[in-house]
Every structure is written in C-alpha cells, then in structure tokens.
Amino acid sequence: MPRLRIVPALLKRGPSLVKGPSFSKSRVIGPALPSIRVYQSRNIDELIVVDVSSSGEDSESVERFSWIKDVNKFLTMPLSVGGGIRSIEQIQYLIQNGADRVVLNSALRNDPSLVKHAVAMHGSQSVVGSIDVLFADDKWLVYDSWLQKPLEICLPSLITDVQNLGVGEILVTSQRCEGQMKGFDLELLKFCADLIHVPFIFSGGAGSLADFHDLMNYANNINLNISAIAASSCFHFTHVTPVDVAKSLKNSGFNTRVPL
Amino acid sequence: MNIGIINAGVGSIHSLKNSLTLLDRSATIVSDYRSLSEFTHLIFPGVGHFDQGAAFVSDNILKLSLQEFLADPSKRLLGICLGMQLFFSSSEESINGINALSLFDPPIQRLPESEAKVPNLGWLPIASVKSTDNFLKAEIQNGDFYFVHSYALLLNSLSNPNDMFDEYSIAMHGNIPFVATFRSSNIYGCQFHPEKSSLSGLLLLKQFLE
C-alpha cells in the first residue's frame, strides 16, 4: 500500500498565503511562491493549494490560476489545486500546467456534471472531492467553508453521491477543529470510516506531533486506512514540519515516507 | 541529444519539460509526427483516460513514424503512466475498445480492490526483478516513487516477463505485484511519474537520457 502521506494544505489569496481558524481567511501568513519553494526544498509528499483569490466577474476564468506555471518550474512533487473551480477549462488548464489533481468542493454539490466530466476526461485519479463538515443538531452536516455556513445536506448522502461520481480521493475537513490546533476530530473520523471506500485524506485540528500520533493510533484501533493527513495551521504556526511528522510516525511503526 | 515530448493532449507535458530543464536539458514538444528522426529521445507522458490516449495514437502517421524511430537501436522511447500503457494493446479502462499502439500484447488491467484502495495513489517503493543497470540502476530504486493510477500491467497476467523485458521492476498494490518500470530494447516505461517523484524521479529520467 502507498505510504501514508503528510500533506500541507495552503490557502492562497493573490500573492499571499492566508490562514485563520475554522476556514476564516483573515491572517496573511507570508508570500505564496517562496513558501511553496520551501516545501519543495523540504521534499514533502504532496502539496494542496486552494486558491481563495476573488475571481472578480468571471468565476470560470483560468487567469486566477496562472501562478501554477511559476510553481511548476521548480516543483518536483505532486500538487493538488482547488479554489472555486467552476469550469472544465479551469480543470484542463490546471492539469496541463502541472496540477496532478484538482480539488473540487462546491462543484460536488452545485455542479455534479462538472465532476463527472472531469473524471471522464482526466481519470478519477485526477479529482479530489473536498467536503467540509460541521456537527450541529446531533448530526454531521456539510459545511460551506466559502460562505461560512452549514448546508442542509447530510454527510453520508453527499459522500455516497461523490463516490458515485467517480472521484479518486475524498478530503474531509472538520469545521469545528480546523485551525484550532487542538487535535483532530476523532468522532468525525469514526463516522467517515464506514462511508468512504476510496482513498481518504483527513484534515482539521493538527497542532502538534502528538495530535498526529493520536489520530493514527485511533485509526489503527478502528481498523481504518487513512491515505493522507492534511494540515495547515500546524505547519504555519508551529515548528513542526511535514518531515518531522513523517519521521515521528515512522518511528512508531506507521508507513510514512521519509525522504532520502 | 534532441529530446521530443509527445503531446497526446492528456495530462501535463509542462511538468515533464520543467523536470528536464532541472536536468539541464531542453525538449521540444513534437508537433509534426511525419518524421521523428530528428529526435534521439522521445518521451510520451500521459494522464487520463485510456480511450483518449488510444484515439490519439490511432493516427497512422504517428504509428509509422514511431515504428521508424524505434527501428534505430540508438533511439530511445519512454512512456510515462498512461503513455506507458499506450504501448500495450488494450485496457480494461477502455469503453470503446480501440486498441492502442500494441507494441506489446498483454492487456492493461484494473487494479483489484482490496485492502489497498483504487486509485493507487501515493508513494511506493519499487523492487527490481530483472536488471541490466541501463534504466533502473540500483541506487535509484532506494527512493519511493509517486504513483497515481487505477490501471496497471499486472505481473501475474504476463506469461513470461523475463522474455518480454530486458529489465523490469515491480511495485505492490496490496499483495498484487504490477510492473513499475521496464525496458525492452529501446522502449522504456514507467507507471509512476518521475517528474513528480522528487530526486529519485529526476535520477531515473537522467538515466533514460544517458
């Protein structure tokens, strides 16, 4: 089986990276391209970049993603790109210019035919379905992280729909843990365990090495195979690097990739 | 050295081009398939659906030019991911049943679902089964390589891989071995993406270009 991937997730707005708790995009972290270069030099497993720049009048424009050409010049590791993707032209542009996968979030709900088209054209392995999740009224609901509000969609039904559309991997992010750096949402993990049959990336809440261990030990106990762990704040705001996580987990017997 | 990249319209040729630049090589994206003789090395990248790739290679001019190219033993052809799969005949991914280049007979098959999920997505180590030190040199295989695919050349479907290939290596999908790299005469293939496999990938590309 492939190694467990440790994946930094970056939010890019214009030339900067931004971050804030629970999907807020308030705080500017630093310049995007130099930060991405640092990740390249760290020889990480994969990078997720979600472009939250405003697309202005044209939500289907490819111009917003033109930065990928610059990144592609130096990046020799897998790259997944998302951020309000609305058109097959944007998907085509991203994949032709270096994105290994596109991350679709609102399109999963608002335009399933786009998802189908992307899968048909580029293969299921080129599409990541990203779902943000909120716990409210005793239920797991889908959360719209752009509009910052819960939706009347229950998680199991969206997961089923998304898998039927043929996406190659599902990224689940816990809204209540995201950006808090207090640990992963193990209850949500358990809830997803029986629902997801494709490769599964879990995200939201990492703040320390111990959090990653707690997550993996718990996943092990419930016999759940996670393909990758994504983290954002942890890598921005603490001294922990993706390679630290990979090495630390490897020392505890988990199958991570420790680069040469 | 003159490196050509075949643009089948599927996937990123730019990542590959950029990797070659990192190796201090420049490459031309082939536009005219009538003659490939100016190139010493051809690389066929690809990501996406087999049928799209098969439709692309069904062009007779391309087929003839490739045949001519390969007839010269000093020339080398490398297929990456879907590009590699198009060297074979058919794929279980195919909906319309068009054959690809059929340089080799065996079919490309869907990775079985098991404890290991499909698509096979991520970093895997590879192991050399038959080696000649031409393509996958010993030191290169120590790293992991990045795979992203749902279909593969399954080892158990090959009646005689040692006859078919001058050298090959495998990776494991759960407990099912599949071909990760191969070389048969001057045809090279890798199922993973060397342009996305960090240093190990660059070293392998460099080796192809030697």
mmCIF file of C-alpha atoms in Angstrom, chain A residues 6 9 15 38 65 80 88 90 96 111 119 132 149 188 195 201 204 208 243 252:
data_model
loop_
_atom_site.group_PDB
_atom_site.id
_atom_site.type_symbol
_atom_site.label_atom_id
_atom_site.label_comp_id
_atom_site.label_asym_id
_atom_site.label_seq_id
_atom_site.Cartn_x
_atom_site.Cartn_y
_atom_site.Cartn_z
ATOM 1 C CA ILE A 6 1.605 14.070 5.142
ATOM 2 C CA ALA A 9 -2.639 22.488 2.722
ATOM 3 C CA PRO A 15 0.417 36.594 -3.921
ATOM 4 C CA VAL A 38 10.431 25.968 0.957
ATOM 5 C CA PHE A 65 -4.588 30.085 -11.624
ATOM 6 C CA SER A 80 -3.385 19.312 -5.937
ATOM 7 C CA ILE A 88 -13.802 22.183 -17.302
ATOM 8 C CA GLN A 90 -10.081 25.631 -15.474
ATOM 9 C CA GLN A 96 -1.967 20.796 -18.299
ATOM 10 C CA ASP A 111 -22.414 21.022 -10.449
ATOM 11 C CA VAL A 119 -13.426 12.249 -14.180
ATOM 12 C CA ASP A 132 -16.069 20.301 4.923
ATOM 13 C CA LYS A 149 -22.430 28.368 6.847
ATOM 14 C CA LEU A 188 -15.784 12.580 12.653
ATOM 15 C CA LEU A 195 -18.721 5.506 4.456
ATOM 16 C CA ILE A 201 -7.451 12.388 3.328
ATOM 17 C CA GLY A 204 -8.550 19.722 10.609
ATOM 18 C CA SER A 208 1.487 19.092 17.473
ATOM 19 C CA VAL A 243 9.078 15.602 7.541
ATOM 20 C CA SER A 252 6.099 4.460 15.883
#
